[in-house]
XYZ file of C-alpha atoms in Angstrom:
354
model
C 36.355 3.959 29.610
C 37.397 7.117 27.704
C 35.292 5.936 24.590
C 32.446 5.083 27.141
C 32.536 8.578 28.942
C 32.639 10.321 25.161
C 29.664 8.449 24.148
C 28.021 9.449 27.345
C 28.870 13.106 27.131
C 27.325 13.063 23.822
C 23.930 11.838 25.119
C 23.727 14.417 27.310
C 22.867 16.751 24.724
C 19.340 17.982 25.066
C 16.956 15.066 23.799
C 13.469 15.737 22.190
C 10.938 13.479 22.783
C 10.639 10.820 19.788
C 8.864 11.784 16.878
C 5.179 10.496 16.289
C 6.253 9.420 12.761
C 9.156 7.142 14.488
C 9.440 3.642 12.901
C 7.076 1.162 14.185
C 9.197 -1.497 12.716
C 12.719 -1.505 11.324
C 15.359 -4.170 9.851
C 18.709 -4.230 8.843
C 20.487 -7.223 7.180
C 24.198 -8.164 5.894
C 25.698 -10.366 4.003
C 29.227 -9.774 4.271
C 32.113 -6.938 4.753
C 35.261 -7.094 3.021
C 37.559 -5.930 0.688
C 35.441 -5.513 -2.222
C 36.669 -4.058 -5.716
C 34.233 -2.054 -7.691
C 36.153 -2.795 -11.164
C 35.421 -6.398 -10.404
C 31.659 -6.227 -9.694
C 30.465 -6.669 -13.207
C 26.853 -5.440 -13.612
C 25.271 -9.142 -14.005
C 26.954 -9.773 -10.492
C 26.042 -6.839 -9.013
C 22.146 -6.872 -10.145
C 22.380 -10.334 -8.458
C 23.504 -9.377 -5.239
C 21.149 -6.358 -4.966
C 18.177 -9.147 -6.031
C 19.349 -11.438 -3.523
C 19.614 -8.666 -0.538
C 15.727 -7.200 -1.899
C 14.780 -10.422 -1.348
C 15.738 -10.809 2.094
C 15.058 -7.410 3.113
C 11.666 -8.275 1.634
C 10.619 -11.616 3.551
C 12.117 -9.770 6.659
C 9.794 -6.980 6.282
C 6.564 -8.402 5.136
C 6.689 -10.300 8.588
C 6.998 -7.006 10.442
C 4.369 -5.155 8.534
C 1.832 -7.612 9.169
C 2.369 -7.274 12.680
C 4.750 -10.480 13.240
C 7.658 -10.639 15.588
C 11.153 -9.751 15.489
C 12.282 -12.985 15.942
C 10.437 -14.281 13.002
C 11.558 -11.490 10.761
C 14.969 -12.125 11.240
C 14.728 -16.250 10.507
C 12.530 -15.184 7.732
C 15.354 -12.778 6.076
C 18.339 -14.758 6.913
C 16.717 -18.418 5.716
C 16.860 -16.894 2.022
C 20.300 -15.882 2.248
C 21.539 -19.041 3.839
C 19.768 -20.593 0.912
C 21.801 -18.497 -1.628
C 25.173 -19.858 -3.275
C 26.043 -16.028 -3.349
C 26.754 -16.068 0.639
C 28.875 -17.607 3.091
C 26.600 -19.340 4.989
C 24.631 -22.841 4.317
C 24.686 -23.142 0.620
C 27.655 -21.442 -0.854
C 29.620 -21.887 2.606
C 33.248 -22.136 2.371
C 35.509 -25.149 2.442
C 37.903 -26.237 5.571
C 41.069 -27.245 5.211
C 39.633 -30.641 5.079
C 37.103 -30.180 1.877
C 34.080 -30.093 4.165
C 31.410 -27.230 4.876
C 31.126 -26.650 8.621
C 28.281 -24.198 9.554
C 27.612 -22.137 12.709
C 25.115 -19.610 13.936
C 23.642 -17.847 16.526
C 20.184 -16.206 17.379
C 18.830 -14.023 20.580
C 16.095 -12.702 21.436
C 15.791 -8.844 22.824
C 12.672 -9.939 25.435
C 14.192 -12.183 27.784
C 17.532 -12.476 26.366
C 17.088 -16.407 25.500
C 19.698 -17.350 22.826
C 20.742 -20.208 20.666
C 23.997 -21.454 18.813
C 25.203 -24.010 16.798
C 28.926 -24.322 15.384
C 30.316 -27.021 13.261
C 27.224 -28.557 11.750
C 27.490 -30.413 8.410
C 23.940 -31.616 7.701
C 21.601 -29.338 8.548
C 20.316 -26.787 5.890
C 19.182 -23.829 7.554
C 21.535 -23.850 10.629
C 19.611 -20.270 12.076
C 16.508 -22.830 12.312
C 18.707 -25.151 14.503
C 20.167 -22.265 16.367
C 16.464 -20.840 17.220
C 15.604 -24.742 18.415
C 18.612 -24.990 20.865
C 17.192 -21.557 22.298
C 13.562 -22.783 22.726
C 13.792 -26.807 23.118
C 16.858 -26.994 25.143
C 18.431 -25.943 28.404
C 21.445 -24.830 26.638
C 22.198 -22.140 24.595
C 25.397 -23.647 22.318
C 25.786 -27.225 20.727
C 28.460 -28.122 18.460
C 29.699 -30.521 16.032
C 28.247 -34.043 16.272
C 26.019 -33.087 19.229
C 24.372 -30.150 17.385
C 23.703 -32.702 14.625
C 22.248 -35.551 16.957
C 20.062 -32.703 18.291
C 18.994 -31.821 15.482
C 18.059 -35.332 14.405
C 16.211 -35.584 18.095
C 14.180 -32.492 16.915
C 13.208 -33.427 13.337
C 15.721 -31.767 11.037
C 15.996 -33.578 7.961
C 19.483 -34.461 6.917
C 21.014 -32.245 4.462
C 23.289 -34.213 2.317
C 26.833 -32.304 2.267
C 27.146 -31.610 -1.347
C 24.362 -29.654 -1.137
C 26.594 -27.013 0.210
C 29.221 -27.323 -1.852
C 29.795 -24.953 -4.987
C 32.641 -24.721 -7.875
C 33.610 -21.345 -6.624
C 33.987 -22.201 -2.840
C 36.260 -25.249 -4.273
C 38.456 -23.476 -6.392
C 38.904 -20.620 -3.725
C 40.358 -24.284 -1.208
C 42.177 -25.186 -3.868
C 44.180 -22.194 -4.387
C 44.758 -21.269 -1.310
C 46.666 -24.625 -0.644
C 48.182 -24.415 -4.058
C 49.683 -20.848 -3.600
C 50.197 -21.625 0.348
C 48.172 -18.444 1.025
C 46.037 -17.261 3.722
C 42.335 -17.246 4.026
C 42.016 -13.651 3.590
C 43.851 -14.026 0.124
C 41.133 -15.906 -1.283
C 38.308 -14.383 0.358
C 38.152 -10.505 -0.620
C 34.744 -10.902 1.579
C 33.858 -12.024 4.695
C 29.865 -13.392 3.413
C 28.617 -14.128 6.772
C 25.038 -13.442 6.888
C 22.997 -11.884 9.513
C 19.480 -9.669 10.297
C 18.611 -7.231 13.114
C 14.946 -6.182 14.089
C 12.153 -3.846 15.752
C 8.553 -4.960 15.712
C 5.506 -3.395 16.293
C 5.540 -4.227 19.870
C 9.030 -2.591 20.661
C 10.905 -6.049 20.706
C 14.328 -6.570 19.124
C 16.143 -9.779 17.748
C 19.237 -10.388 15.997
C 20.736 -13.619 13.918
C 23.785 -14.423 12.574
C 24.702 -17.394 10.066
C 28.193 -18.507 8.379
C 30.555 -21.201 7.093
C 33.495 -19.564 8.604
C 36.894 -18.755 6.869
C 38.203 -20.781 3.528
C 40.458 -23.274 4.806
C 39.803 -23.347 8.581
C 41.525 -25.956 10.449
C 41.289 -27.647 14.062
C 37.550 -26.614 14.618
C 38.268 -22.971 14.116
C 35.074 -20.923 15.104
C 34.808 -17.197 14.819
C 32.432 -14.547 16.048
C 29.131 -15.464 14.229
C 27.900 -18.166 16.728
C 29.010 -16.741 19.720
C 26.542 -14.597 22.042
C 28.251 -11.361 22.649
C 30.460 -11.443 20.108
C 28.522 -11.714 16.553
C 24.913 -11.495 17.732
C 23.206 -9.585 21.003
C 19.963 -8.363 21.413
C 18.612 -6.508 24.335
C 14.841 -4.533 24.612
C 16.644 -1.996 26.873
C 19.572 -1.128 24.340
C 19.525 -2.659 20.766
C 20.117 -5.758 18.363
C 23.331 -6.308 16.616
C 24.568 -8.806 13.820
C 28.465 -8.633 13.032
C 30.321 -9.629 9.878
C 34.193 -9.639 9.507
C 37.321 -11.056 10.834
C 36.161 -13.127 13.676
C 39.297 -13.523 15.881
C 38.743 -9.573 16.676
C 35.314 -9.117 16.867
C 35.918 -12.253 19.782
C 38.417 -9.968 21.336
C 36.579 -7.281 21.372
C 33.071 -8.763 21.966
C 31.619 -6.434 19.484
C 27.893 -7.121 19.970
C 27.670 -6.816 23.434
C 30.029 -3.717 23.568
C 27.604 -2.115 21.295
C 24.321 -2.791 23.324
C 26.245 -2.363 27.003
C 27.324 1.431 25.802
C 23.745 1.776 24.423
C 22.243 0.684 27.406
C 24.477 2.973 29.284
C 23.553 6.087 27.321
C 19.910 4.868 27.920
C 20.694 4.398 31.991
C 22.377 7.976 32.109
C 19.613 9.987 30.122
C 16.846 8.700 32.101
C 18.999 9.781 35.358
C 19.262 13.227 33.979
C 15.781 13.487 32.585
C 14.088 16.668 34.301
C 10.605 14.841 34.474
C 9.766 11.093 34.631
C 8.127 11.222 31.326
C 10.867 13.076 29.615
C 11.974 9.814 28.253
C 15.548 8.319 27.400
C 15.509 7.910 23.869
C 18.817 7.792 22.104
C 19.102 9.827 18.848
C 20.459 8.164 15.910
C 23.850 10.377 15.806
C 24.422 9.161 19.212
C 23.827 5.423 18.521
C 25.894 5.915 15.472
C 29.118 7.577 17.065
C 29.001 4.204 19.511
C 28.912 1.351 16.476
C 31.457 3.654 15.012
C 33.606 3.555 18.045
C 33.477 -0.132 18.352
C 34.612 -0.726 14.909
C 37.460 1.675 15.029
C 38.518 -0.492 18.459
C 38.232 -3.597 16.000
C 40.478 -1.592 13.709
C 42.844 -0.540 15.968
C 43.528 -3.972 16.823
C 44.215 -5.122 13.178
C 40.811 -6.561 12.387
C 38.060 -5.692 10.054
C 34.356 -6.080 8.965
C 31.130 -4.605 9.921
C 27.747 -4.817 12.042
C 24.283 -3.777 11.709
C 21.874 -2.408 14.200
C 18.456 -1.863 15.682
C 17.487 0.429 18.362
C 14.521 0.349 20.150
C 13.778 3.704 18.693
C 13.640 2.290 15.406
C 16.640 3.344 14.154
C 18.443 1.045 11.311
C 22.217 1.738 11.063
C 25.631 0.300 10.109
C 29.070 0.813 10.258
C 32.033 -0.905 8.431
C 35.928 -0.166 8.069
C 36.052 -2.418 4.793
C 35.815 -1.274 1.670
C 32.295 -2.585 1.520
C 29.581 -4.519 3.145
C 26.272 -5.912 1.375
C 23.333 -4.619 3.218
C 20.006 -3.275 3.118
C 17.318 -1.650 5.466
C 13.727 -0.838 5.818
C 11.596 0.976 7.989
C 7.833 1.544 8.559
C 8.627 5.331 7.939
C 9.289 4.074 4.478
C 13.005 3.773 4.178
C 14.281 0.739 1.723
C 17.820 0.669 0.422
C 20.291 -2.073 -0.367
C 23.978 -1.097 -0.428
C 27.262 -2.706 -1.724
C 30.266 -0.607 -1.777
C 30.875 2.538 0.744
C 29.064 5.367 0.403
C 26.710 3.906 -2.090
C 22.970 2.804 -1.449
C 19.769 1.988 -3.694
C 16.975 3.337 -2.627
C 13.260 2.617 -2.868
C 10.501 4.103 -0.754
C 7.789 1.444 0.504
C 5.451 2.910 2.810
C 3.922 0.866 5.951
C 1.206 -1.243 4.818
């Protein structure tokens, strides 16, 4: 509660009206956060990751530039990351203790807070699309395992053979974990979960997250990525959030919903304190950054690590992580376009809205 009061106090500073050049659309993506070592990042590997992030960023940006929905944009951005062996989602997912690849994903539309999620699926190439089908074509929010796969078949998803998802690097990580009696964190120096959040030109936000979980996971373990409110949340009144990290801690904090709830409270306080009805209740970037940093500090205080990406109705595209790095990118119609890997660094190119 003290943290919320502090955030609200910060919000009560004089709030100028949104500038006319505020972004009409915004997009942020991530490809995992964790203990990344710059010394082990070869120029070739860096180039590969940056290219993959740029491709995902461009896929989502194209949808938004052309007036498409935030929901379509996040799917467009996540699919190429699910298809890339560089990330722990779809192809390239980590192995469970039993030597299988089990995939989780979730998606949420800020317009009506409709949501869909799947966990433990093994035969769906792009789990983010199945999560969205749960959202739109079922009366449920969360399906798992064999039931989710039966639903996929019923809805026309082709069966993807399990070997499609497997990669030598992920198999070696499992073998080393077993041989050396290591923890998942000892072989997973990064959390390769992927995600995207977007604001479209109609003022709607959306969020999506997809992952293969943790190396050597057992007993049907599920982390935060497919859990609405922990790894994914979207609400037009507040923000859209996608998380990546040590899922057990993100679940305990309810990270994605916690961030949106605090931002919504700031909006409501500003509206109540406005001197005139048209004074507005816009949240500044520094206020939103304060909130996401505070929530990530809460995660760290419990012993967890990872990161989040965020977009707000005002067009702010932000991120926060308490690890040495997070594969990330963001773009807006105001011309911002950047990707980054380690803390304190970004690769920027300007792309004006067109």
